[in-house]
CSV table of C-alpha atoms in Angstrom, one decimal:
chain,number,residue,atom,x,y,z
A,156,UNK,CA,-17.6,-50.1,15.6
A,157,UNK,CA,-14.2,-48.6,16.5
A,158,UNK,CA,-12.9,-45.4,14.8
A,159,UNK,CA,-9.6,-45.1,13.6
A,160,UNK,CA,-7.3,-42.5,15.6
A,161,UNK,CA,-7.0,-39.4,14.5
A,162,UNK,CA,-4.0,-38.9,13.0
A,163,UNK,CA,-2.3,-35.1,12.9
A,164,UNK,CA,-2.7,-33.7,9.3
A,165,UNK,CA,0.8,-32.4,8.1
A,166,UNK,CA,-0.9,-29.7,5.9
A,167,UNK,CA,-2.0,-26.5,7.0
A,168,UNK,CA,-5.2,-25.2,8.0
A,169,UNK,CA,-5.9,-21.9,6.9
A,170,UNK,CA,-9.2,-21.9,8.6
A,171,UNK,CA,-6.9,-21.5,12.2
A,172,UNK,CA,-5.8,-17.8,11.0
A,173,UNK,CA,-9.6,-16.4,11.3
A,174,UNK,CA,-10.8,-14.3,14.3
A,175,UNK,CA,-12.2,-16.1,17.2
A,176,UNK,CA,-9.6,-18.9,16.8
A,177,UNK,CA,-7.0,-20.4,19.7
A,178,UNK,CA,-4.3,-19.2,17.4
A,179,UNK,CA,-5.3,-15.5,17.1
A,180,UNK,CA,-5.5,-15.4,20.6
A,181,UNK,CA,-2.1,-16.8,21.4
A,182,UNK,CA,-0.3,-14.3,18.4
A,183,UNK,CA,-2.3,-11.3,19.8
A,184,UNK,CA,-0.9,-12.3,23.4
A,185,UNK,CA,2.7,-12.8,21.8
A,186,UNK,CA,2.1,-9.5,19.9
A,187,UNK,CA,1.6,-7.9,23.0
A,188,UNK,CA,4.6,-9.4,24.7
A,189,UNK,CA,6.4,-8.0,22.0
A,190,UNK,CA,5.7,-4.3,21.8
A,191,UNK,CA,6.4,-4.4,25.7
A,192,UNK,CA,9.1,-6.0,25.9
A,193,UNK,CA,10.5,-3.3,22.9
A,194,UNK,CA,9.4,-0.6,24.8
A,195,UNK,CA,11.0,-1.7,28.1
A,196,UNK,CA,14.4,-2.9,26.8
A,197,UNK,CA,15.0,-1.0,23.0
A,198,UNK,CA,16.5,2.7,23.1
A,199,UNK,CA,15.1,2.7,19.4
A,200,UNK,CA,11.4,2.0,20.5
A,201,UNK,CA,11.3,4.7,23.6
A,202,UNK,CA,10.5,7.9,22.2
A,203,UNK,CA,7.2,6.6,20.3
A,204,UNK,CA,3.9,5.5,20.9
A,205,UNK,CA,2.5,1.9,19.7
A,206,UNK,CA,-0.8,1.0,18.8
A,207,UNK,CA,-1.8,-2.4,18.7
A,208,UNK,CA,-4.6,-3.5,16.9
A,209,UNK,CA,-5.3,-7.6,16.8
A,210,UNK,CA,-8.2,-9.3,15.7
A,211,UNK,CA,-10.5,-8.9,19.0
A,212,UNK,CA,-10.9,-5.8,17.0
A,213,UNK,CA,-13.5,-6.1,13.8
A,214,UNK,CA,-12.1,-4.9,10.7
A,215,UNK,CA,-9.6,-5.4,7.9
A,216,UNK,CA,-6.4,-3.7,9.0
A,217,UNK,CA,-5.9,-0.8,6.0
A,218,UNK,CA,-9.8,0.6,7.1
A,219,UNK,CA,-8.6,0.1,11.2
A,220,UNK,CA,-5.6,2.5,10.0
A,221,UNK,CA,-7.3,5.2,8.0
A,222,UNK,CA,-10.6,4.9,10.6
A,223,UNK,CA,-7.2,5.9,13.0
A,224,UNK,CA,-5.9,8.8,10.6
A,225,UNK,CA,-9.5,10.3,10.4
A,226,UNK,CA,-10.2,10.5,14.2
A,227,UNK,CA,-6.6,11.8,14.9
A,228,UNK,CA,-8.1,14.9,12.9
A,229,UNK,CA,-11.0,15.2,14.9
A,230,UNK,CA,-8.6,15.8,18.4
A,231,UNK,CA,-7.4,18.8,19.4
A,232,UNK,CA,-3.7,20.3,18.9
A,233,UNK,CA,-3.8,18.1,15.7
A,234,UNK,CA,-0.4,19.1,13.4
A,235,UNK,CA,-2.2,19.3,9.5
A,236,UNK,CA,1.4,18.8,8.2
A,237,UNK,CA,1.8,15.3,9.8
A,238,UNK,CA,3.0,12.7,7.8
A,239,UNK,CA,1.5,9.1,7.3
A,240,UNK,CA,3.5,6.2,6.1
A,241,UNK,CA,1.8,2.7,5.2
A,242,UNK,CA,3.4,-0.4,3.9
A,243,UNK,CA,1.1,-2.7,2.1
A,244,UNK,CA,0.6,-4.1,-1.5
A,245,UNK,CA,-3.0,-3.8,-1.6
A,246,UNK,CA,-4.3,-1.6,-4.1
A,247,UNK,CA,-7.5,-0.3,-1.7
A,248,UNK,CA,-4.6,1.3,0.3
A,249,UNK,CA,-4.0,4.2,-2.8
A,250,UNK,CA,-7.9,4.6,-2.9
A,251,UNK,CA,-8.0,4.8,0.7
A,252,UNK,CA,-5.2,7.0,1.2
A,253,UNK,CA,-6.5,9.2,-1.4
A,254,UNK,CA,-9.9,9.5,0.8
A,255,UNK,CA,-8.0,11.1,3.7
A,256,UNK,CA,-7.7,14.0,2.0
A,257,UNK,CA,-4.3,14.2,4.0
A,258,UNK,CA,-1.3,16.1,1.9
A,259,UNK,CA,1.4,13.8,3.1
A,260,UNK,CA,0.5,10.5,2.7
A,261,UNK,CA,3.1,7.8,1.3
A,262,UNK,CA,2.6,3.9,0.7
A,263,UNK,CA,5.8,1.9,0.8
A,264,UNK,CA,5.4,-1.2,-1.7
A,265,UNK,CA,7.7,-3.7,-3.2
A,266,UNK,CA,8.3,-3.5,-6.7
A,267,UNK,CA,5.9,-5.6,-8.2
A,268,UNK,CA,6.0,-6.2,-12.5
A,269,UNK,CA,4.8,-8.4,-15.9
A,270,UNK,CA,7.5,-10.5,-16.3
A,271,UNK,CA,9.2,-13.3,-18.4
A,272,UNK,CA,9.4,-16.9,-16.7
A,273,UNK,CA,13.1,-16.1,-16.9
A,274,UNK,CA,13.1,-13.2,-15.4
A,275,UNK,CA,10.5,-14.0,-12.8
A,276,UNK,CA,13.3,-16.4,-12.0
A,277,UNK,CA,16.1,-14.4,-12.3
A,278,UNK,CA,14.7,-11.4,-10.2
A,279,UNK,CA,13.7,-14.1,-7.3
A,280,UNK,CA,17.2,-15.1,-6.9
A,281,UNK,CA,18.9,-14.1,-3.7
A,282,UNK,CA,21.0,-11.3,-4.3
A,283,UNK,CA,23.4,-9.9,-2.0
A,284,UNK,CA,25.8,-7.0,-0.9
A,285,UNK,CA,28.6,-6.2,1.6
A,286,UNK,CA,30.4,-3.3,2.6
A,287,UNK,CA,33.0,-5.2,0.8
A,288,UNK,CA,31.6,-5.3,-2.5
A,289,UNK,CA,32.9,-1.7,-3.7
A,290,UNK,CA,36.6,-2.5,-3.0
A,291,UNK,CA,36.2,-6.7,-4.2
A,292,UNK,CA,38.3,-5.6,-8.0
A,293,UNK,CA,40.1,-3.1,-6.3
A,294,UNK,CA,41.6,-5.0,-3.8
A,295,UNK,CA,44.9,-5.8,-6.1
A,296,UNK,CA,45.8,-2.3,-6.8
A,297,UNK,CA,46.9,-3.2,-10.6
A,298,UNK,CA,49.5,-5.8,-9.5
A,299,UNK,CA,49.7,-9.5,-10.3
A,300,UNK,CA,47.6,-12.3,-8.6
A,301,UNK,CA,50.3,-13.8,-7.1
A,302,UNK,CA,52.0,-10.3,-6.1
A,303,UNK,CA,50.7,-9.6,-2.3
A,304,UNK,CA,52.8,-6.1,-1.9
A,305,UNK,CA,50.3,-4.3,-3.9
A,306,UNK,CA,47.1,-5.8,-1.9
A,307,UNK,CA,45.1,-4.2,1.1
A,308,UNK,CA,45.0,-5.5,3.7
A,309,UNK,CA,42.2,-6.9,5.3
A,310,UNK,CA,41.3,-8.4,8.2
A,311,UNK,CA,39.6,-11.7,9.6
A,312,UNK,CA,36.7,-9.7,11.6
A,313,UNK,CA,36.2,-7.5,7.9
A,314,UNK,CA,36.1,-10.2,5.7
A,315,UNK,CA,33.1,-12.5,7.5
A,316,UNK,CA,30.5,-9.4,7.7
A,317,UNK,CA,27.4,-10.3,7.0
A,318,UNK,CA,26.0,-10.3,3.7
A,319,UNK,CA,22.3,-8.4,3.4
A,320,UNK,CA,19.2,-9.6,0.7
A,321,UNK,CA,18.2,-6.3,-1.5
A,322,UNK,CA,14.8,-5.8,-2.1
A,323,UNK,CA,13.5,-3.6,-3.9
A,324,UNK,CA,10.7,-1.3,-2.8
A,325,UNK,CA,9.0,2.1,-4.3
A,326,UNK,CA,7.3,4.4,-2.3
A,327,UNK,CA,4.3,6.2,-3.4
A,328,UNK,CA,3.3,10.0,-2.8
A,329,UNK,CA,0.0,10.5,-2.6
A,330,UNK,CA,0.0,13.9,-2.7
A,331,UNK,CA,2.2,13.8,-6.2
A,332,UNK,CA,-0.8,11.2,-7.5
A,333,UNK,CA,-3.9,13.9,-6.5
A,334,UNK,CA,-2.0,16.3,-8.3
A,335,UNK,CA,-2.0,14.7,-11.4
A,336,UNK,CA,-5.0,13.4,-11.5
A,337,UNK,CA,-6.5,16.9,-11.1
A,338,UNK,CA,-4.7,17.9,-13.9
A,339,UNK,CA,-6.0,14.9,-15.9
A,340,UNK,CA,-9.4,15.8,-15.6
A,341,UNK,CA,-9.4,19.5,-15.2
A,342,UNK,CA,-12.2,20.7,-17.3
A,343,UNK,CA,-12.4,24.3,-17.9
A,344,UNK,CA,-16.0,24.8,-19.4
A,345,UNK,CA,-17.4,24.2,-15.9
A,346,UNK,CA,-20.4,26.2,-15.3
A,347,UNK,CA,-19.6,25.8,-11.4
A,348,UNK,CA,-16.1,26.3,-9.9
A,349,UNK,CA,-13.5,23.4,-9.8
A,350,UNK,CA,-12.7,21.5,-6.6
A,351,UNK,CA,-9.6,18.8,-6.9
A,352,UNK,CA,-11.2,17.6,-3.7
A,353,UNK,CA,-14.1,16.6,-4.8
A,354,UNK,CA,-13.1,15.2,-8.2
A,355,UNK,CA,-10.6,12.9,-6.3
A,356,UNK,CA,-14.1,11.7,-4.3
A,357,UNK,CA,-15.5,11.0,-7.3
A,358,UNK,CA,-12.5,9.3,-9.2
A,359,UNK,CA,-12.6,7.2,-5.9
A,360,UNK,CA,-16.0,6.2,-6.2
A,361,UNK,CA,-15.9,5.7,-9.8
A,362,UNK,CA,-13.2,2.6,-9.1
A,363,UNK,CA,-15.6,1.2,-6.9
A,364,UNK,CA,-17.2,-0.3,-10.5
A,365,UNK,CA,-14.1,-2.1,-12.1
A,366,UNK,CA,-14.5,-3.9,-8.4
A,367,UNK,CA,-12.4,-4.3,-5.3
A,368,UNK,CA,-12.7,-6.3,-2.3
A,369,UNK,CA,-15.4,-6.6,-1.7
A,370,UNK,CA,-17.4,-5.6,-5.0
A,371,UNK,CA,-16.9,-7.7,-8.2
A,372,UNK,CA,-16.5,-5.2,-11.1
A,373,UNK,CA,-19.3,-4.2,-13.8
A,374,UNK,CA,-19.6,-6.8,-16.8
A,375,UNK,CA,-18.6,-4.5,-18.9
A,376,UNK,CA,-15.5,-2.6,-17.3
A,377,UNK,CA,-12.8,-4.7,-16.9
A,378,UNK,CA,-8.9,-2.8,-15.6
A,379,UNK,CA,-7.2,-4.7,-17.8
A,380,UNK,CA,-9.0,-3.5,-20.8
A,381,UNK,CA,-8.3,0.0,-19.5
A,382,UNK,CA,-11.7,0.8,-18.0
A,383,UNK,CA,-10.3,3.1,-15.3
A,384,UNK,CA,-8.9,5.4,-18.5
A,385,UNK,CA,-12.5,4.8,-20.1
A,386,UNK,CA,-13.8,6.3,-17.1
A,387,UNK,CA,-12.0,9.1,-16.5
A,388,UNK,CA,-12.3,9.7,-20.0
A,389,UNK,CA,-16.2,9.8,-20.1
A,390,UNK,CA,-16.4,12.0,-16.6
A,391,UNK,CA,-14.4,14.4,-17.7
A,392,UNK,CA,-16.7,15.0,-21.0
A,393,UNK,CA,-19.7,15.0,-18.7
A,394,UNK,CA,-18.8,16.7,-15.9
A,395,UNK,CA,-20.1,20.0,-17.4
A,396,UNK,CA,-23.6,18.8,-18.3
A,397,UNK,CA,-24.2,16.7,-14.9
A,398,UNK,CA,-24.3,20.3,-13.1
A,399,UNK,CA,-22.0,19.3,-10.3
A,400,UNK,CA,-20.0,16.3,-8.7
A,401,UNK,CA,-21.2,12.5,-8.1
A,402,UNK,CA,-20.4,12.6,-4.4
A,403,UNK,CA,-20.4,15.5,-1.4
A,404,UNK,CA,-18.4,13.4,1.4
A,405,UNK,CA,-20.1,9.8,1.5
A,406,UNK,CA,-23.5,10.6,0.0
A,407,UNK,CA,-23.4,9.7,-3.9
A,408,UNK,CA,-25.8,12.1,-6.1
A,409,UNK,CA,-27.6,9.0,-7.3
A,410,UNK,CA,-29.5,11.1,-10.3
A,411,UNK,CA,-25.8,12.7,-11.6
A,412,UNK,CA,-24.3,8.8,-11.1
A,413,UNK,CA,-27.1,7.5,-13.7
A,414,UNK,CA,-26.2,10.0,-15.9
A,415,UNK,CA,-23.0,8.6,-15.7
A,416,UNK,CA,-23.3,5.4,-16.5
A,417,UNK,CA,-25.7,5.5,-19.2
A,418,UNK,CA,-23.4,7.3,-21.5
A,419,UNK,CA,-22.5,5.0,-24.6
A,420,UNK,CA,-19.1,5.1,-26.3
């Protein structure tokens, strides 16, 4: 019996973008390529350092970056008012930069909102600027269409600059988001002293059960039906009789976290 002949499949295969594939190799090479070639040829790359980290090494990239942050810490001559900027969309990267415990930490994200099928469509359509733009119903100086005399002049090279997309983008303090949730669940019949630290450990671990990642979220806690305020609602009432915080660093206080989660509403 003889086989057909493979033919090339037009769609594409998202299995080639794992680790361990021929094509993570080849962009990890090219993404080396790169950062050299920057280095070697851009004045804007030469005065800082680049660290490169592909898929030969394990791990999602947001935990490669804040496993970086920590160990920076750890080294000597370390500046505590250095500050971290992270681009990303993912929602772990707020919980994550929150962990740090580092006072200037910022996430840059694109605007991202509910809207109307109308909207959707309006706000995904191309918009552009020039330096143009500001003098376009200007450019007449009050006198008639056809009247030239009163016009600016501009020329050739001025008019064909390039036109630029807008995004839009918001960037998120950290620091301006521990504050306030310290102040959101400040209790002040604690029988033990207050720590913002370690309540921002615990409102970390506490999102772990509305689910992430990896974790699917607790049948019964869902975000969109405002468990996260549920939460923070409930801890704040108990904190007092629990006798002290669900977490010190990574170790959870398993007999405080029942207590917890057995409270009824």
């Amino acid at each position: 019996m003889q086989l057909p002949k493979a033919e090339k499949s037009e769609l594409h295969d998202s299995n080639t973008i794992t680790p361990g594939t021929p094509f993570m190799d080849r962009l990890a090479t090219a993404l080396q390529y790169y950062v050299h070639m920057r280095l070697n040829s851009d004045p804007g790359w030469q005065d800082i350092e680049v660290i490169l980290s592909d898929s030969n090494t394990p791990g999602e990239g947001e935990h490669k970056a804040m496993a970086y942050v920590r160990e920076q810490r750890g080294r000597p001559g370390w500046n505590p008012n250095t500050k971290h900027v992270v681009y990303g969309l993912d929602a772990d990267l707020i919980m994550l930069a929150m962990a740090t415990h580092e006072p200037h930490f910022y996430i840059l994200r694109e605007v991202v909102f509910q809207q109307t099928p109308q909207e959707h469509a309006a706000a995904n359509r191309p918009q552009f600027y020039s330096k143009n733009d500001s003098n376009s119903n200007n450019n007449n100086n009050g006198a008639a269409p056809g009247d030239v005399s009163g016009q600016k002049r501009t020329s050739e090279k001025e008019i064909k600059k390039p036109e630029i997309a807008r995004k839009p983008f918001q960037l998120l303090s950290t620091s301006i988001l521990r504050e306030y949730l310290a102040l959101e669940m400040k209790n002040d019949d604690l029988p033990f002293p207050f720590d913002p630290e370690r309540i921002l450990d615990d409102f970390v671990f506490m999102c772990f059960f509305v689910g992430n990642d990896f974790l699917p979220h607790m049948p019964t806690l869902d975000i969109r039906e405002g468990a996260i305020e549920l939460m923070m609602r409930i801890y704040k009432n108990m904190l007092p009789q629990m006798g002290g915080y669900l977490c010190h660093g990574s170790k959870v206080n398993l007999q405080r976290a029942e207590m917890f989660i057995q409270v009824r509403t």
